[in-house]
């Protein structure tokens, strides 16, 4: 009986130690992501004009402005989005492999860089589906998409009541908290140096893939909704300009 109690005590102590370790790792992950996304918000931005030129020159998309996106076949946009996500995944994997050799010591700088790669991927997806981020409102919408990719539901009321400089840090905090919860189990493997290089590459790869596809779904839905309204408006204007001739 005493042996059983002793084993139970050891198991409980072991579980508590494991929970404490995961809690510590989660705090590190949350801090790294929060700092990374905040830094990315302040410094990392895909230039819409340059990206438009890239869409035309490298991908052959026949548009001169982002308004022209709405005349491009949605299947073409989806293909471009998948290519952008895949490119971000490869970049994140390479970065994760390089910093992964340090194990837990490089988690925070690794996540800061990963946040930048993820945000740039989301920005490109936003532009592919025709949404720029030149104004405060557009910037806020971009972060709502980032929150959606992280699995965080941002209330529209918060956006309406907050200016963007106060709104974005609050969103970043929620994103970091949710993301750290999502990845803490997987990132625990990075406590093992050397082996963590391969683990870091794989985790970063799938992190960008998951977030990229969630953000794509967000922008794609908004694109289709706006395209539908534009088509309906165009049909209404056409019917007014060319009314049907009455039957004689």
PDB file of C-alpha atoms in Angstrom:
ATOM      1  CA  UNK A   1       0.000   0.000   0.000  1.00  0.00           C
ATOM      2  CA  UNK A   2       2.828   2.346   0.954  1.00  0.00           C
ATOM      3  CA  UNK A   3       4.537   1.570  -2.333  1.00  0.00           C
ATOM      4  CA  UNK A   4       1.379   2.475  -4.218  1.00  0.00           C
ATOM      5  CA  UNK A   5       1.063   5.765  -2.347  1.00  0.00           C
ATOM      6  CA  UNK A   6       4.730   6.498  -3.022  1.00  0.00           C
ATOM      7  CA  UNK A   7       4.307   5.821  -6.759  1.00  0.00           C
ATOM      8  CA  UNK A   8       1.199   8.025  -6.847  1.00  0.00           C
ATOM      9  CA  UNK A   9       3.120  10.802  -5.094  1.00  0.00           C
ATOM     10  CA  UNK A  10       6.002  10.499  -7.567  1.00  0.00           C
ATOM     11  CA  UNK A  11       3.576  10.546 -10.488  1.00  0.00           C
ATOM     12  CA  UNK A  12       1.836  13.619  -9.125  1.00  0.00           C
ATOM     13  CA  UNK A  13       5.164  15.376  -8.570  1.00  0.00           C
ATOM     14  CA  UNK A  14       6.260  14.429 -12.068  1.00  0.00           C
ATOM     15  CA  UNK A  15       3.039  15.757 -13.564  1.00  0.00           C
ATOM     16  CA  UNK A  16       3.371  18.985 -11.611  1.00  0.00           C
ATOM     17  CA  UNK A  17       6.942  19.427 -12.794  1.00  0.00           C
ATOM     18  CA  UNK A  18       5.834  18.823 -16.374  1.00  0.00           C
ATOM     19  CA  UNK A  19       3.050  21.372 -16.040  1.00  0.00           C
ATOM     20  CA  UNK A  20       5.459  23.925 -14.590  1.00  0.00           C
ATOM     21  CA  UNK A  21       7.861  23.329 -17.449  1.00  0.00           C
ATOM     22  CA  UNK A  22       5.117  23.745 -20.030  1.00  0.00           C
ATOM     23  CA  UNK A  23       3.873  26.873 -18.286  1.00  0.00           C
ATOM     24  CA  UNK A  24       7.369  28.350 -18.429  1.00  0.00           C
ATOM     25  CA  UNK A  25       7.761  27.418 -22.088  1.00  0.00           C
ATOM     26  CA  UNK A  26       4.360  28.894 -22.872  1.00  0.00           C
ATOM     27  CA  UNK A  27       5.309  32.194 -21.246  1.00  0.00           C
ATOM     28  CA  UNK A  28       8.488  32.243 -23.337  1.00  0.00           C
ATOM     29  CA  UNK A  29       6.549  31.478 -26.502  1.00  0.00           C
ATOM     30  CA  UNK A  30       3.896  34.090 -25.751  1.00  0.00           C
ATOM     31  CA  UNK A  31       6.569  36.694 -25.040  1.00  0.00           C
ATOM     32  CA  UNK A  32       8.449  35.839 -28.234  1.00  0.00           C
ATOM     33  CA  UNK A  33       5.359  36.019 -30.411  1.00  0.00           C
ATOM     34  CA  UNK A  34       4.104  39.210 -28.802  1.00  0.00           C
ATOM     35  CA  UNK A  35       7.447  40.911 -29.257  1.00  0.00           C
ATOM     36  CA  UNK A  36       7.801  39.538 -32.778  1.00  0.00           C
ATOM     37  CA  UNK A  37       4.385  40.668 -33.967  1.00  0.00           C
ATOM     38  CA  UNK A  38       4.800  44.077 -32.330  1.00  0.00           C
ATOM     39  CA  UNK A  39       8.154  44.527 -34.061  1.00  0.00           C
ATOM     40  CA  UNK A  40       6.666  43.310 -37.340  1.00  0.00           C
ATOM     41  CA  UNK A  41       3.776  45.766 -36.984  1.00  0.00           C
ATOM     42  CA  UNK A  42       6.245  48.633 -36.616  1.00  0.00           C
ATOM     43  CA  UNK A  43       8.824  47.622 -39.225  1.00  0.00           C
ATOM     44  CA  UNK A  44       7.663  44.835 -41.544  1.00  0.00           C
ATOM     45  CA  UNK A  45       5.439  45.856 -44.410  1.00  0.00           C
ATOM     46  CA  UNK A  46       5.073  44.517 -47.915  1.00  0.00           C
ATOM     47  CA  UNK A  47       5.039  47.487 -50.308  1.00  0.00           C
ATOM     48  CA  UNK A  48       1.751  47.196 -52.247  1.00  0.00           C
ATOM     49  CA  UNK A  49       3.159  48.957 -55.331  1.00  0.00           C
ATOM     50  CA  UNK A  50       6.183  46.676 -55.549  1.00  0.00           C
ATOM     51  CA  UNK A  51       4.035  43.617 -54.956  1.00  0.00           C
ATOM     52  CA  UNK A  52       1.676  44.745 -57.728  1.00  0.00           C
ATOM     53  CA  UNK A  53       4.660  44.916 -60.105  1.00  0.00           C
ATOM     54  CA  UNK A  54       5.685  41.448 -58.963  1.00  0.00           C
ATOM     55  CA  UNK A  55       2.195  40.098 -59.664  1.00  0.00           C
ATOM     56  CA  UNK A  56       2.394  41.497 -63.181  1.00  0.00           C
ATOM     57  CA  UNK A  57       6.022  40.669 -64.014  1.00  0.00           C
ATOM     58  CA  UNK A  58       6.620  37.383 -62.202  1.00  0.00           C
ATOM     59  CA  UNK A  59       3.139  35.872 -62.243  1.00  0.00           C
ATOM     60  CA  UNK A  60       1.666  37.441 -65.367  1.00  0.00           C
ATOM     61  CA  UNK A  61      -1.449  38.819 -63.687  1.00  0.00           C
ATOM     62  CA  UNK A  62      -2.914  41.344 -66.188  1.00  0.00           C
ATOM     63  CA  UNK A  63      -3.753  44.204 -63.790  1.00  0.00           C
ATOM     64  CA  UNK A  64      -2.592  47.788 -63.324  1.00  0.00           C
ATOM     65  CA  UNK A  65      -4.274  48.434 -59.960  1.00  0.00           C
ATOM     66  CA  UNK A  66      -5.520  46.282 -57.106  1.00  0.00           C
ATOM     67  CA  UNK A  67      -9.073  47.085 -58.185  1.00  0.00           C
ATOM     68  CA  UNK A  68      -8.281  44.951 -61.228  1.00  0.00           C
ATOM     69  CA  UNK A  69      -7.960  41.916 -58.932  1.00  0.00           C
ATOM     70  CA  UNK A  70     -11.745  41.631 -58.995  1.00  0.00           C
ATOM     71  CA  UNK A  71     -11.719  40.869 -62.705  1.00  0.00           C
ATOM     72  CA  UNK A  72      -9.184  38.047 -62.320  1.00  0.00           C
ATOM     73  CA  UNK A  73     -10.460  34.483 -62.077  1.00  0.00           C
ATOM     74  CA  UNK A  74     -10.681  33.400 -58.439  1.00  0.00           C
ATOM     75  CA  UNK A  75      -8.882  30.162 -59.271  1.00  0.00           C
ATOM     76  CA  UNK A  76      -5.860  32.186 -60.403  1.00  0.00           C
ATOM     77  CA  UNK A  77      -5.889  34.123 -57.135  1.00  0.00           C
ATOM     78  CA  UNK A  78      -6.124  30.895 -55.151  1.00  0.00           C
ATOM     79  CA  UNK A  79      -3.112  29.511 -57.007  1.00  0.00           C
ATOM     80  CA  UNK A  80      -1.107  32.659 -56.282  1.00  0.00           C
ATOM     81  CA  UNK A  81      -2.114  32.505 -52.620  1.00  0.00           C
ATOM     82  CA  UNK A  82      -0.987  28.885 -52.334  1.00  0.00           C
ATOM     83  CA  UNK A  83       2.364  29.768 -53.906  1.00  0.00           C
ATOM     84  CA  UNK A  84       2.871  32.638 -51.465  1.00  0.00           C
ATOM     85  CA  UNK A  85       2.017  30.394 -48.502  1.00  0.00           C
ATOM     86  CA  UNK A  86       4.397  27.694 -49.743  1.00  0.00           C
ATOM     87  CA  UNK A  87       7.186  30.243 -50.135  1.00  0.00           C
ATOM     88  CA  UNK A  88       6.625  31.452 -46.563  1.00  0.00           C
ATOM     89  CA  UNK A  89       6.633  27.873 -45.317  1.00  0.00           C
ATOM     90  CA  UNK A  90      10.023  27.161 -46.907  1.00  0.00           C
ATOM     91  CA  UNK A  91      11.526  30.371 -45.544  1.00  0.00           C
ATOM     92  CA  UNK A  92      10.195  29.649 -42.051  1.00  0.00           C
ATOM     93  CA  UNK A  93      11.546  26.088 -42.164  1.00  0.00           C
ATOM     94  CA  UNK A  94      15.022  27.292 -43.145  1.00  0.00           C
ATOM     95  CA  UNK A  95      14.979  29.854 -40.349  1.00  0.00           C
ATOM     96  CA  UNK A  96      13.734  27.296 -37.832  1.00  0.00           C
ATOM     97  CA  UNK A  97      16.472  24.824 -38.764  1.00  0.00           C
ATOM     98  CA  UNK A  98      19.184  27.456 -38.377  1.00  0.00           C
ATOM     99  CA  UNK A  99      18.156  28.797 -34.977  1.00  0.00           C
ATOM    100  CA  UNK A 100      16.898  25.432 -33.789  1.00  0.00           C
ATOM    101  CA  UNK A 101      20.398  24.272 -32.855  1.00  0.00           C
ATOM    102  CA  UNK A 102      20.219  26.466 -29.771  1.00  0.00           C
ATOM    103  CA  UNK A 103      17.169  24.689 -28.382  1.00  0.00           C
ATOM    104  CA  UNK A 104      15.285  26.670 -25.752  1.00  0.00           C
ATOM    105  CA  UNK A 105      17.882  29.479 -25.817  1.00  0.00           C
ATOM    106  CA  UNK A 106      16.814  30.561 -29.308  1.00  0.00           C
ATOM    107  CA  UNK A 107      13.046  30.221 -28.934  1.00  0.00           C
ATOM    108  CA  UNK A 108      12.395  33.932 -28.429  1.00  0.00           C
ATOM    109  CA  UNK A 109      14.511  35.235 -31.370  1.00  0.00           C
ATOM    110  CA  UNK A 110      13.222  32.377 -33.508  1.00  0.00           C
ATOM    111  CA  UNK A 111       9.610  33.266 -32.795  1.00  0.00           C
ATOM    112  CA  UNK A 112      10.287  36.940 -33.430  1.00  0.00           C
ATOM    113  CA  UNK A 113      11.557  36.130 -36.916  1.00  0.00           C
ATOM    114  CA  UNK A 114       8.751  33.614 -37.448  1.00  0.00           C
ATOM    115  CA  UNK A 115       6.201  36.312 -36.559  1.00  0.00           C
ATOM    116  CA  UNK A 116       7.707  38.576 -39.208  1.00  0.00           C
ATOM    117  CA  UNK A 117       7.592  35.861 -41.867  1.00  0.00           C
ATOM    118  CA  UNK A 118       4.001  35.029 -40.929  1.00  0.00           C
ATOM    119  CA  UNK A 119       2.868  38.654 -41.049  1.00  0.00           C
ATOM    120  CA  UNK A 120       4.506  39.239 -44.447  1.00  0.00           C
ATOM    121  CA  UNK A 121       2.723  36.146 -45.752  1.00  0.00           C
ATOM    122  CA  UNK A 122      -0.605  37.458 -44.449  1.00  0.00           C
ATOM    123  CA  UNK A 123       0.065  40.879 -46.001  1.00  0.00           C
ATOM    124  CA  UNK A 124       0.727  39.294 -49.402  1.00  0.00           C
ATOM    125  CA  UNK A 125      -2.455  37.238 -49.134  1.00  0.00           C
ATOM    126  CA  UNK A 126      -4.368  40.411 -48.332  1.00  0.00           C
ATOM    127  CA  UNK A 127      -3.045  42.084 -51.485  1.00  0.00           C
ATOM    128  CA  UNK A 128      -3.659  39.033 -53.667  1.00  0.00           C
ATOM    129  CA  UNK A 129      -7.344  39.159 -52.792  1.00  0.00           C
ATOM    130  CA  UNK A 130      -7.506  42.912 -53.393  1.00  0.00           C
ATOM    131  CA  UNK A 131      -7.213  44.389 -49.907  1.00  0.00           C
ATOM    132  CA  UNK A 132      -4.590  47.064 -49.306  1.00  0.00           C
ATOM    133  CA  UNK A 133      -3.628  48.435 -45.884  1.00  0.00           C
ATOM    134  CA  UNK A 134      -2.876  52.099 -46.495  1.00  0.00           C
ATOM    135  CA  UNK A 135      -5.378  53.506 -43.990  1.00  0.00           C
ATOM    136  CA  UNK A 136      -5.867  52.856 -40.285  1.00  0.00           C
ATOM    137  CA  UNK A 137      -9.089  50.994 -40.997  1.00  0.00           C
ATOM    138  CA  UNK A 138      -7.372  48.773 -43.578  1.00  0.00           C
ATOM    139  CA  UNK A 139      -4.507  48.123 -41.155  1.00  0.00           C
ATOM    140  CA  UNK A 140      -6.994  47.110 -38.480  1.00  0.00           C
ATOM    141  CA  UNK A 141      -8.679  44.758 -40.944  1.00  0.00           C
ATOM    142  CA  UNK A 142      -5.310  43.157 -41.658  1.00  0.00           C
ATOM    143  CA  UNK A 143      -4.850  42.417 -37.961  1.00  0.00           C
ATOM    144  CA  UNK A 144      -8.372  41.051 -37.727  1.00  0.00           C
ATOM    145  CA  UNK A 145      -7.306  38.584 -40.430  1.00  0.00           C
ATOM    146  CA  UNK A 146      -4.164  37.746 -38.444  1.00  0.00           C
ATOM    147  CA  UNK A 147      -6.322  37.168 -35.371  1.00  0.00           C
ATOM    148  CA  UNK A 148      -8.621  34.946 -37.411  1.00  0.00           C
ATOM    149  CA  UNK A 149      -5.592  32.933 -38.529  1.00  0.00           C
ATOM    150  CA  UNK A 150      -4.640  32.493 -34.864  1.00  0.00           C
ATOM    151  CA  UNK A 151      -8.155  31.377 -33.953  1.00  0.00           C
ATOM    152  CA  UNK A 152      -9.045  34.600 -32.125  1.00  0.00           C
ATOM    153  CA  UNK A 153     -12.443  36.188 -32.737  1.00  0.00           C
ATOM    154  CA  UNK A 154     -12.148  39.982 -32.586  1.00  0.00           C
ATOM    155  CA  UNK A 155     -15.346  41.851 -31.828  1.00  0.00           C
ATOM    156  CA  UNK A 156     -16.242  44.521 -34.369  1.00  0.00           C
ATOM    157  CA  UNK A 157     -17.287  46.729 -31.477  1.00  0.00           C
ATOM    158  CA  UNK A 158     -13.695  46.834 -30.235  1.00  0.00           C
ATOM    159  CA  UNK A 159     -12.496  47.989 -33.643  1.00  0.00           C
ATOM    160  CA  UNK A 160     -15.103  50.718 -33.816  1.00  0.00           C
ATOM    161  CA  UNK A 161     -14.240  52.088 -30.374  1.00  0.00           C
ATOM    162  CA  UNK A 162     -10.450  51.965 -30.622  1.00  0.00           C
ATOM    163  CA  UNK A 163      -7.943  53.905 -32.709  1.00  0.00           C
ATOM    164  CA  UNK A 164      -5.563  51.635 -34.561  1.00  0.00           C
ATOM    165  CA  UNK A 165      -2.518  52.418 -32.371  1.00  0.00           C
ATOM    166  CA  UNK A 166      -4.392  51.122 -29.339  1.00  0.00           C
ATOM    167  CA  UNK A 167      -6.327  48.428 -31.177  1.00  0.00           C
ATOM    168  CA  UNK A 168      -3.379  46.576 -32.726  1.00  0.00           C
ATOM    169  CA  UNK A 169      -1.366  45.985 -29.497  1.00  0.00           C
ATOM    170  CA  UNK A 170      -4.478  44.502 -27.868  1.00  0.00           C
ATOM    171  CA  UNK A 171      -4.979  42.194 -30.844  1.00  0.00           C
ATOM    172  CA  UNK A 172      -1.300  41.192 -30.774  1.00  0.00           C
ATOM    173  CA  UNK A 173      -1.605  40.274 -27.093  1.00  0.00           C
ATOM    174  CA  UNK A 174      -4.616  38.046 -27.807  1.00  0.00           C
ATOM    175  CA  UNK A 175      -2.896  36.478 -30.814  1.00  0.00           C
ATOM    176  CA  UNK A 176       0.237  35.683 -28.789  1.00  0.00           C
ATOM    177  CA  UNK A 177      -1.776  34.180 -25.934  1.00  0.00           C
ATOM    178  CA  UNK A 178      -3.812  31.944 -28.248  1.00  0.00           C
ATOM    179  CA  UNK A 179      -0.849  30.905 -30.397  1.00  0.00           C
ATOM    180  CA  UNK A 180       1.298  30.016 -27.397  1.00  0.00           C
ATOM    181  CA  UNK A 181      -1.475  27.734 -26.148  1.00  0.00           C
ATOM    182  CA  UNK A 182      -1.675  26.089 -29.569  1.00  0.00           C
ATOM    183  CA  UNK A 183       2.014  25.302 -29.987  1.00  0.00           C
ATOM    184  CA  UNK A 184       3.340  24.779 -26.455  1.00  0.00           C
ATOM    185  CA  UNK A 185       3.115  20.992 -26.614  1.00  0.00           C
ATOM    186  CA  UNK A 186       5.010  20.831 -29.906  1.00  0.00           C
ATOM    187  CA  UNK A 187       7.614  23.416 -28.959  1.00  0.00           C
ATOM    188  CA  UNK A 188       8.508  21.490 -25.807  1.00  0.00           C
ATOM    189  CA  UNK A 189      10.633  19.281 -28.057  1.00  0.00           C
ATOM    190  CA  UNK A 190      12.953  22.192 -28.682  1.00  0.00           C
ATOM    191  CA  UNK A 191      14.404  21.743 -25.230  1.00  0.00           C
ATOM    192  CA  UNK A 192      16.621  19.137 -26.892  1.00  0.00           C
ATOM    193  CA  UNK A 193      19.510  20.886 -28.683  1.00  0.00           C
ATOM    194  CA  UNK A 194      20.698  19.618 -32.102  1.00  0.00           C
ATOM    195  CA  UNK A 195      17.621  17.412 -32.536  1.00  0.00           C
ATOM    196  CA  UNK A 196      15.613  20.602 -32.114  1.00  0.00           C
ATOM    197  CA  UNK A 197      17.000  21.852 -35.451  1.00  0.00           C
ATOM    198  CA  UNK A 198      14.845  19.387 -37.369  1.00  0.00           C
ATOM    199  CA  UNK A 199      11.962  19.925 -34.968  1.00  0.00           C
ATOM    200  CA  UNK A 200      12.233  23.716 -35.347  1.00  0.00           C
ATOM    201  CA  UNK A 201      12.213  23.475 -39.133  1.00  0.00           C
ATOM    202  CA  UNK A 202       9.121  21.258 -39.128  1.00  0.00           C
ATOM    203  CA  UNK A 203       7.219  23.295 -36.568  1.00  0.00           C
ATOM    204  CA  UNK A 204       7.886  26.589 -38.340  1.00  0.00           C
ATOM    205  CA  UNK A 205       6.894  25.024 -41.659  1.00  0.00           C
ATOM    206  CA  UNK A 206       3.522  23.840 -40.375  1.00  0.00           C
ATOM    207  CA  UNK A 207       2.965  27.004 -38.331  1.00  0.00           C
ATOM    208  CA  UNK A 208       3.087  29.202 -41.446  1.00  0.00           C
ATOM    209  CA  UNK A 209       1.066  26.663 -43.422  1.00  0.00           C
ATOM    210  CA  UNK A 210      -1.747  26.613 -40.866  1.00  0.00           C
ATOM    211  CA  UNK A 211      -1.844  30.372 -40.358  1.00  0.00           C
ATOM    212  CA  UNK A 212      -1.471  31.029 -44.082  1.00  0.00           C
ATOM    213  CA  UNK A 213      -4.427  28.864 -45.046  1.00  0.00           C
ATOM    214  CA  UNK A 214      -6.612  30.328 -42.297  1.00  0.00           C
ATOM    215  CA  UNK A 215      -5.772  33.863 -43.420  1.00  0.00           C
ATOM    216  CA  UNK A 216      -6.377  32.872 -47.044  1.00  0.00           C
ATOM    217  CA  UNK A 217      -9.836  31.584 -46.157  1.00  0.00           C
ATOM    218  CA  UNK A 218     -10.581  34.891 -44.388  1.00  0.00           C
ATOM    219  CA  UNK A 219      -9.513  37.070 -47.331  1.00  0.00           C
ATOM    220  CA  UNK A 220     -11.075  34.763 -49.929  1.00  0.00           C
ATOM    221  CA  UNK A 221     -14.462  34.957 -48.248  1.00  0.00           C
ATOM    222  CA  UNK A 222     -14.273  38.754 -48.024  1.00  0.00           C
ATOM    223  CA  UNK A 223     -13.181  38.904 -51.668  1.00  0.00           C
ATOM    224  CA  UNK A 224     -16.098  36.786 -52.850  1.00  0.00           C
ATOM    225  CA  UNK A 225     -18.554  38.850 -50.814  1.00  0.00           C
ATOM    226  CA  UNK A 226     -17.236  42.116 -52.246  1.00  0.00           C
ATOM    227  CA  UNK A 227     -17.085  40.693 -55.769  1.00  0.00           C
ATOM    228  CA  UNK A 228     -20.700  39.594 -55.430  1.00  0.00           C
ATOM    229  CA  UNK A 229     -21.759  43.102 -54.384  1.00  0.00           C
ATOM    230  CA  UNK A 230     -19.789  44.626 -57.254  1.00  0.00           C
ATOM    231  CA  UNK A 231     -21.407  42.257 -59.769  1.00  0.00           C
ATOM    232  CA  UNK A 232     -24.863  43.060 -58.408  1.00  0.00           C
ATOM    233  CA  UNK A 233     -24.163  46.801 -58.633  1.00  0.00           C
ATOM    234  CA  UNK A 234     -22.852  46.422 -62.178  1.00  0.00           C
ATOM    235  CA  UNK A 235     -25.937  44.501 -63.264  1.00  0.00           C
ATOM    236  CA  UNK A 236     -28.194  47.120 -61.683  1.00  0.00           C
ATOM    237  CA  UNK A 237     -26.384  49.950 -63.471  1.00  0.00           C
ATOM    238  CA  UNK A 238     -26.523  48.043 -66.742  1.00  0.00           C
ATOM    239  CA  UNK A 239     -30.267  47.554 -66.418  1.00  0.00           C
ATOM    240  CA  UNK A 240     -30.731  51.271 -65.781  1.00  0.00           C
ATOM    241  CA  UNK A 241     -28.530  52.270 -68.721  1.00  0.00           C
ATOM    242  CA  UNK A 242     -30.117  49.758 -71.064  1.00  0.00           C
ATOM    243  CA  UNK A 243     -33.730  49.263 -69.981  1.00  0.00           C
ATOM    244  CA  UNK A 244     -35.605  46.495 -71.731  1.00  0.00           C
ATOM    245  CA  UNK A 245     -37.733  47.786 -74.596  1.00  0.00           C
ATOM    246  CA  UNK A 246     -41.451  47.325 -73.976  1.00  0.00           C
ATOM    247  CA  UNK A 247     -43.233  44.698 -75.989  1.00  0.00           C
ATOM    248  CA  UNK A 248     -45.280  46.140 -78.848  1.00  0.00           C
TER     249      UNK A 248
END
